[in-house]
């Protein structure tokens, strides 16, 4: 009952309220992104959602389009300026995902939506992370975020999928607020955010 009906109603109401209340923040961040990083202000990328249905996820842009002599984009760490790092560390870059929640593409709590190219790399157990809507935050985000391994992330994702409850969602939301304020787990040990998932060892 909660997962099928109540959770979606709560997602819609909270996302709508947040979009209205935070509208001044959206305007200010949009202007700053335009000034410091240029256009487009929004970063759009297709991601797999519930039942692996593809949707377009929105974020504020955090990187420049700087290219090397060969015309190829420079590595992420060279295209991520201080302002972009600030947006990521405060999670302000993810505010446009509230629109995805309002549309029903995402939920407030659930496994994070990852890249489409990862779909063919999951094992049978990991694929179950798509049994629910992807989330703005989730168990993996409050238990290490980008500082834990992919295997650990997927374990937390599946644990959430198997235990979706109102109480658990509230706990995750409260923990998320604490982590964002403390700016924990923003980067992995080998990348400015998280290294690419390249499949399972076995």
mmCIF file of N, CA, C and O in Angstrom, residues 58-119:
data_model
loop_
_atom_site.group_PDB
_atom_site.id
_atom_site.type_symbol
_atom_site.label_atom_id
_atom_site.label_comp_id
_atom_site.label_asym_id
_atom_site.label_seq_id
_atom_site.Cartn_x
_atom_site.Cartn_y
_atom_site.Cartn_z
ATOM 1 N N UNK A 58 17.422 15.804 -15.007
ATOM 2 C CA UNK A 58 17.898 17.185 -15.039
ATOM 3 C C UNK A 58 18.762 17.506 -13.816
ATOM 4 O O UNK A 58 18.454 17.103 -12.693
ATOM 5 N N UNK A 59 19.837 18.243 -14.067
ATOM 6 C CA UNK A 59 20.696 18.759 -13.005
ATOM 7 C C UNK A 59 21.189 20.137 -13.425
ATOM 8 O O UNK A 59 21.137 20.487 -14.608
ATOM 9 N N UNK A 60 21.692 20.905 -12.453
ATOM 10 C CA UNK A 60 22.393 22.127 -12.821
ATOM 11 C C UNK A 60 23.774 21.736 -13.336
ATOM 12 O O UNK A 60 24.414 20.829 -12.813
ATOM 13 N N UNK A 61 24.210 22.431 -14.341
ATOM 14 C CA UNK A 61 25.527 22.181 -14.917
ATOM 15 C C UNK A 61 26.618 22.495 -13.903
ATOM 16 O O UNK A 61 26.555 23.496 -13.193
ATOM 17 N N UNK A 62 27.648 21.647 -13.840
ATOM 18 C CA UNK A 62 28.763 21.881 -12.915
ATOM 19 C C UNK A 62 30.118 21.906 -13.615
ATOM 20 O O UNK A 62 31.119 22.272 -13.014
ATOM 21 N N UNK A 63 30.172 21.501 -14.893
ATOM 22 C CA UNK A 63 31.433 21.442 -15.616
ATOM 23 C C UNK A 63 31.459 22.393 -16.809
ATOM 24 O O UNK A 63 30.423 22.743 -17.364
ATOM 25 N N UNK A 64 32.658 22.754 -17.205
ATOM 26 C CA UNK A 64 32.840 23.564 -18.407
ATOM 27 C C UNK A 64 32.928 22.637 -19.623
ATOM 28 O O UNK A 64 32.942 21.415 -19.476
ATOM 29 N N UNK A 65 33.027 23.218 -20.802
ATOM 30 C CA UNK A 65 33.173 22.439 -22.038
ATOM 31 C C UNK A 65 34.589 22.542 -22.604
ATOM 32 O O UNK A 65 34.792 22.451 -23.812
ATOM 33 N N UNK A 66 35.563 22.730 -21.726
ATOM 34 C CA UNK A 66 36.951 22.895 -22.176
ATOM 35 C C UNK A 66 37.464 21.651 -22.892
ATOM 36 O O UNK A 66 37.241 20.523 -22.435
ATOM 37 N N UNK A 67 38.131 21.866 -24.002
ATOM 38 C CA UNK A 67 38.663 20.771 -24.812
ATOM 39 C C UNK A 67 40.171 20.920 -25.017
ATOM 40 O O UNK A 67 40.710 22.015 -24.959
ATOM 41 N N UNK A 68 40.816 19.804 -25.278
ATOM 42 C CA UNK A 68 42.249 19.803 -25.521
ATOM 43 C C UNK A 68 42.556 20.134 -26.970
ATOM 44 O O UNK A 68 41.655 20.406 -27.769
ATOM 45 N N UNK A 69 43.833 20.077 -27.329
ATOM 46 C CA UNK A 69 44.272 20.391 -28.689
ATOM 47 C C UNK A 69 43.671 19.425 -29.716
ATOM 48 O O UNK A 69 43.524 19.763 -30.893
ATOM 49 N N UNK A 70 43.313 18.212 -29.248
ATOM 50 C CA UNK A 70 42.743 17.209 -30.149
ATOM 51 C C UNK A 70 41.242 17.379 -30.345
ATOM 52 O O UNK A 70 40.605 16.618 -31.074
ATOM 53 N N UNK A 71 40.665 18.392 -29.674
ATOM 54 C CA UNK A 71 39.239 18.636 -29.803
ATOM 55 C C UNK A 71 38.381 17.830 -28.855
ATOM 56 O O UNK A 71 37.161 18.013 -28.797
ATOM 57 N N UNK A 72 39.004 16.931 -28.090
ATOM 58 C CA UNK A 72 38.264 16.101 -27.138
ATOM 59 C C UNK A 72 38.109 16.832 -25.805
ATOM 60 O O UNK A 72 38.956 17.653 -25.431
ATOM 61 N N UNK A 73 37.016 16.535 -25.111
ATOM 62 C CA UNK A 73 36.798 17.147 -23.799
ATOM 63 C C UNK A 73 37.914 16.757 -22.842
ATOM 64 O O UNK A 73 38.385 15.611 -22.846
ATOM 65 N N UNK A 74 38.335 17.704 -22.022
ATOM 66 C CA UNK A 74 39.361 17.431 -21.025
ATOM 67 C C UNK A 74 38.786 16.514 -19.946
ATOM 68 O O UNK A 74 37.565 16.389 -19.811
ATOM 69 N N UNK A 75 39.636 15.851 -19.149
ATOM 70 C CA UNK A 75 39.158 14.989 -18.069
ATOM 71 C C UNK A 75 38.251 15.766 -17.101
ATOM 72 O O UNK A 75 38.380 16.993 -16.956
ATOM 73 N N UNK A 76 37.351 15.055 -16.442
ATOM 74 C CA UNK A 76 36.388 15.685 -15.535
ATOM 75 C C UNK A 76 37.038 16.610 -14.524
ATOM 76 O O UNK A 76 36.560 17.719 -14.272
ATOM 77 N N UNK A 77 38.162 16.156 -13.922
ATOM 78 C CA UNK A 77 38.796 16.955 -12.870
ATOM 79 C C UNK A 77 39.316 18.293 -13.392
ATOM 80 O O UNK A 77 39.456 19.247 -12.621
ATOM 81 N N UNK A 78 39.590 18.373 -14.701
ATOM 82 C CA UNK A 78 40.071 19.621 -15.283
ATOM 83 C C UNK A 78 38.932 20.526 -15.737
ATOM 84 O O UNK A 78 39.145 21.713 -16.002
ATOM 85 N N UNK A 79 37.738 19.979 -15.840
ATOM 86 C CA UNK A 79 36.584 20.768 -16.273
ATOM 87 C C UNK A 79 35.648 21.119 -15.115
ATOM 88 O O UNK A 79 34.615 21.742 -15.314
ATOM 89 N N UNK A 80 36.033 20.707 -13.900
ATOM 90 C CA UNK A 80 35.216 20.975 -12.724
ATOM 91 C C UNK A 80 35.824 22.109 -11.904
ATOM 92 O O UNK A 80 36.721 21.892 -11.092
ATOM 93 N N UNK A 81 35.368 23.350 -12.102
ATOM 94 C CA UNK A 81 35.920 24.496 -11.374
ATOM 95 C C UNK A 81 35.422 24.543 -9.930
ATOM 96 O O UNK A 81 34.574 23.734 -9.521
ATOM 97 N N UNK A 82 35.931 25.498 -9.174
ATOM 98 C CA UNK A 82 35.547 25.618 -7.765
ATOM 99 C C UNK A 82 34.040 25.790 -7.596
ATOM 100 O O UNK A 82 33.436 25.231 -6.684
ATOM 101 N N UNK A 83 33.431 26.564 -8.483
ATOM 102 C CA UNK A 83 31.988 26.780 -8.383
ATOM 103 C C UNK A 83 31.231 25.475 -8.609
ATOM 104 O O UNK A 83 30.247 25.182 -7.917
ATOM 105 N N UNK A 84 31.697 24.680 -9.568
ATOM 106 C CA UNK A 84 31.069 23.390 -9.823
ATOM 107 C C UNK A 84 31.208 22.454 -8.635
ATOM 108 O O UNK A 84 30.271 21.733 -8.281
ATOM 109 N N UNK A 85 32.395 22.471 -8.022
ATOM 110 C CA UNK A 85 32.631 21.652 -6.836
ATOM 111 C C UNK A 85 31.715 22.085 -5.690
ATOM 112 O O UNK A 85 31.210 21.249 -4.929
ATOM 113 N N UNK A 86 31.500 23.395 -5.575
ATOM 114 C CA UNK A 86 30.607 23.908 -4.537
ATOM 115 C C UNK A 86 29.179 23.408 -4.744
ATOM 116 O O UNK A 86 28.515 22.979 -3.797
ATOM 117 N N UNK A 87 28.713 23.469 -5.987
ATOM 118 C CA UNK A 87 27.364 22.993 -6.283
ATOM 119 C C UNK A 87 27.222 21.516 -5.934
ATOM 120 O O UNK A 87 26.208 21.088 -5.368
ATOM 121 N N UNK A 88 28.241 20.738 -6.253
ATOM 122 C CA UNK A 88 28.185 19.299 -5.974
ATOM 123 C C UNK A 88 28.274 19.004 -4.483
ATOM 124 O O UNK A 88 27.553 18.139 -3.964
ATOM 125 N N UNK A 89 29.159 19.693 -3.798
ATOM 126 C CA UNK A 89 29.346 19.423 -2.368
ATOM 127 C C UNK A 89 28.114 19.788 -1.549
ATOM 128 O O UNK A 89 27.849 19.196 -0.507
ATOM 129 N N UNK A 90 27.352 20.773 -2.029
ATOM 130 C CA UNK A 90 26.130 21.181 -1.324
ATOM 131 C C UNK A 90 24.887 20.501 -1.895
ATOM 132 O O UNK A 90 23.782 20.707 -1.392
ATOM 133 N N UNK A 91 25.082 19.710 -2.959
ATOM 134 C CA UNK A 91 23.992 19.012 -3.671
ATOM 135 C C UNK A 91 23.007 19.967 -4.336
ATOM 136 O O UNK A 91 21.917 19.555 -4.743
ATOM 137 N N UNK A 92 23.388 21.230 -4.485
ATOM 138 C CA UNK A 92 22.521 22.189 -5.174
ATOM 139 C C UNK A 92 22.362 21.831 -6.651
ATOM 140 O O UNK A 92 21.343 22.153 -7.262
ATOM 141 N N UNK A 93 23.360 21.143 -7.204
ATOM 142 C CA UNK A 93 23.270 20.752 -8.613
ATOM 143 C C UNK A 93 22.127 19.771 -8.869
ATOM 144 O O UNK A 93 21.634 19.647 -9.989
ATOM 145 N N UNK A 94 21.670 19.098 -7.819
ATOM 146 C CA UNK A 94 20.644 18.079 -7.982
ATOM 147 C C UNK A 94 19.218 18.609 -7.775
ATOM 148 O O UNK A 94 18.251 17.860 -7.950
ATOM 149 N N UNK A 95 19.075 19.869 -7.442
ATOM 150 C CA UNK A 95 17.737 20.419 -7.196
ATOM 151 C C UNK A 95 16.775 20.244 -8.380
ATOM 152 O O UNK A 95 15.585 19.978 -8.162
ATOM 153 N N UNK A 96 17.230 20.380 -9.640
ATOM 154 C CA UNK A 96 16.295 20.191 -10.759
ATOM 155 C C UNK A 96 15.673 18.796 -10.825
ATOM 156 O O UNK A 96 14.667 18.595 -11.515
ATOM 157 N N UNK A 97 16.241 17.844 -10.094
ATOM 158 C CA UNK A 97 15.657 16.507 -10.062
ATOM 159 C C UNK A 97 14.284 16.514 -9.393
ATOM 160 O O UNK A 97 13.514 15.552 -9.535
ATOM 161 N N UNK A 98 13.969 17.589 -8.695
ATOM 162 C CA UNK A 98 12.632 17.715 -8.110
ATOM 163 C C UNK A 98 11.573 17.680 -9.211
ATOM 164 O O UNK A 98 10.458 17.188 -8.996
ATOM 165 N N UNK A 99 11.929 18.200 -10.386
ATOM 166 C CA UNK A 99 11.019 18.148 -11.528
ATOM 167 C C UNK A 99 10.802 16.700 -11.967
ATOM 168 O O UNK A 99 9.689 16.303 -12.304
ATOM 169 N N UNK A 100 11.877 15.891 -11.930
ATOM 170 C CA UNK A 100 11.745 14.475 -12.257
ATOM 171 C C UNK A 100 10.857 13.741 -11.256
ATOM 172 O O UNK A 100 10.093 12.843 -11.618
ATOM 173 N N UNK A 101 10.959 14.157 -9.996
ATOM 174 C CA UNK A 101 10.114 13.546 -8.960
ATOM 175 C C UNK A 101 8.664 13.924 -9.195
ATOM 176 O O UNK A 101 7.756 13.085 -9.097
ATOM 177 N N UNK A 102 8.428 15.182 -9.517
ATOM 178 C CA UNK A 102 7.069 15.660 -9.778
ATOM 179 C C UNK A 102 6.457 14.895 -10.949
ATOM 180 O O UNK A 102 5.270 14.547 -10.925
ATOM 181 N N UNK A 103 7.238 14.630 -11.975
ATOM 182 C CA UNK A 103 6.769 13.930 -13.169
ATOM 183 C C UNK A 103 6.531 12.440 -12.931
ATOM 184 O O UNK A 103 5.842 11.781 -13.704
ATOM 185 N N UNK A 104 7.152 11.909 -11.879
ATOM 186 C CA UNK A 104 7.017 10.481 -11.617
ATOM 187 C C UNK A 104 8.164 9.651 -12.146
ATOM 188 O O UNK A 104 8.139 8.422 -12.066
ATOM 189 N N UNK A 105 9.198 10.306 -12.698
ATOM 190 C CA UNK A 105 10.382 9.591 -13.174
ATOM 191 C C UNK A 105 11.187 9.050 -11.992
ATOM 192 O O UNK A 105 11.821 7.997 -12.084
ATOM 193 N N UNK A 106 11.184 9.831 -10.904
ATOM 194 C CA UNK A 106 11.983 9.511 -9.738
ATOM 195 C C UNK A 106 11.153 9.612 -8.465
ATOM 196 O O UNK A 106 10.013 10.078 -8.485
ATOM 197 N N UNK A 107 11.747 9.162 -7.375
ATOM 198 C CA UNK A 107 11.154 9.274 -6.044
ATOM 199 C C UNK A 107 12.126 10.069 -5.179
ATOM 200 O O UNK A 107 13.275 10.276 -5.556
ATOM 201 N N UNK A 108 11.679 10.525 -4.038
ATOM 202 C CA UNK A 108 12.603 11.210 -3.131
ATOM 203 C C UNK A 108 13.649 10.225 -2.617
ATOM 204 O O UNK A 108 14.831 10.528 -2.553
ATOM 205 N N UNK A 109 13.205 9.017 -2.285
ATOM 206 C CA UNK A 109 14.116 7.986 -1.775
ATOM 207 C C UNK A 109 14.089 6.770 -2.691
ATOM 208 O O UNK A 109 13.027 6.275 -3.071
ATOM 209 N N UNK A 110 15.264 6.293 -3.043
ATOM 210 C CA UNK A 110 15.392 5.119 -3.896
ATOM 211 C C UNK A 110 16.826 5.004 -4.390
ATOM 212 O O UNK A 110 17.640 5.897 -4.139
ATOM 213 N N UNK A 111 17.178 3.946 -5.091
ATOM 214 C CA UNK A 111 18.533 3.837 -5.656
ATOM 215 C C UNK A 111 18.792 4.980 -6.631
ATOM 216 O O UNK A 111 17.907 5.355 -7.399
ATOM 217 N N UNK A 112 19.973 5.539 -6.613
ATOM 218 C CA UNK A 112 20.288 6.648 -7.516
ATOM 219 C C UNK A 112 20.227 6.189 -8.974
ATOM 220 O O UNK A 112 20.659 5.078 -9.304
ATOM 221 N N UNK A 113 19.708 7.051 -9.883
ATOM 222 C CA UNK A 113 19.682 6.693 -11.307
ATOM 223 C C UNK A 113 21.093 6.771 -11.897
ATOM 224 O O UNK A 113 21.741 7.806 -11.821
ATOM 225 N N UNK A 114 21.548 5.664 -12.447
ATOM 226 C CA UNK A 114 22.908 5.601 -12.987
ATOM 227 C C UNK A 114 22.892 5.665 -14.510
ATOM 228 O O UNK A 114 21.867 5.941 -15.112
ATOM 229 N N UNK A 115 24.036 5.413 -15.126
ATOM 230 C CA UNK A 115 24.161 5.540 -16.572
ATOM 231 C C UNK A 115 23.520 4.365 -17.315
ATOM 232 O O UNK A 115 23.526 3.232 -16.823
ATOM 233 N N UNK A 116 23.003 4.644 -18.502
ATOM 234 C CA UNK A 116 22.365 3.610 -19.315
ATOM 235 C C UNK A 116 23.338 2.489 -19.647
ATOM 236 O O UNK A 116 22.965 1.308 -19.668
ATOM 237 N N UNK A 117 24.599 2.834 -19.899
ATOM 238 C CA UNK A 117 25.571 1.817 -20.303
ATOM 239 C C UNK A 117 25.871 0.799 -19.211
ATOM 240 O O UNK A 117 26.471 -0.241 -19.479
ATOM 241 N N UNK A 118 25.447 1.086 -17.985
ATOM 242 C CA UNK A 118 25.661 0.127 -16.901
ATOM 243 C C UNK A 118 24.669 -1.037 -16.949
ATOM 244 O O UNK A 118 24.906 -2.086 -16.340
ATOM 245 N N UNK A 119 23.554 -0.859 -17.651
ATOM 246 C CA UNK A 119 22.496 -1.869 -17.648
ATOM 247 C C UNK A 119 22.997 -3.253 -18.053
ATOM 248 O O UNK A 119 22.608 -4.263 -17.478
#
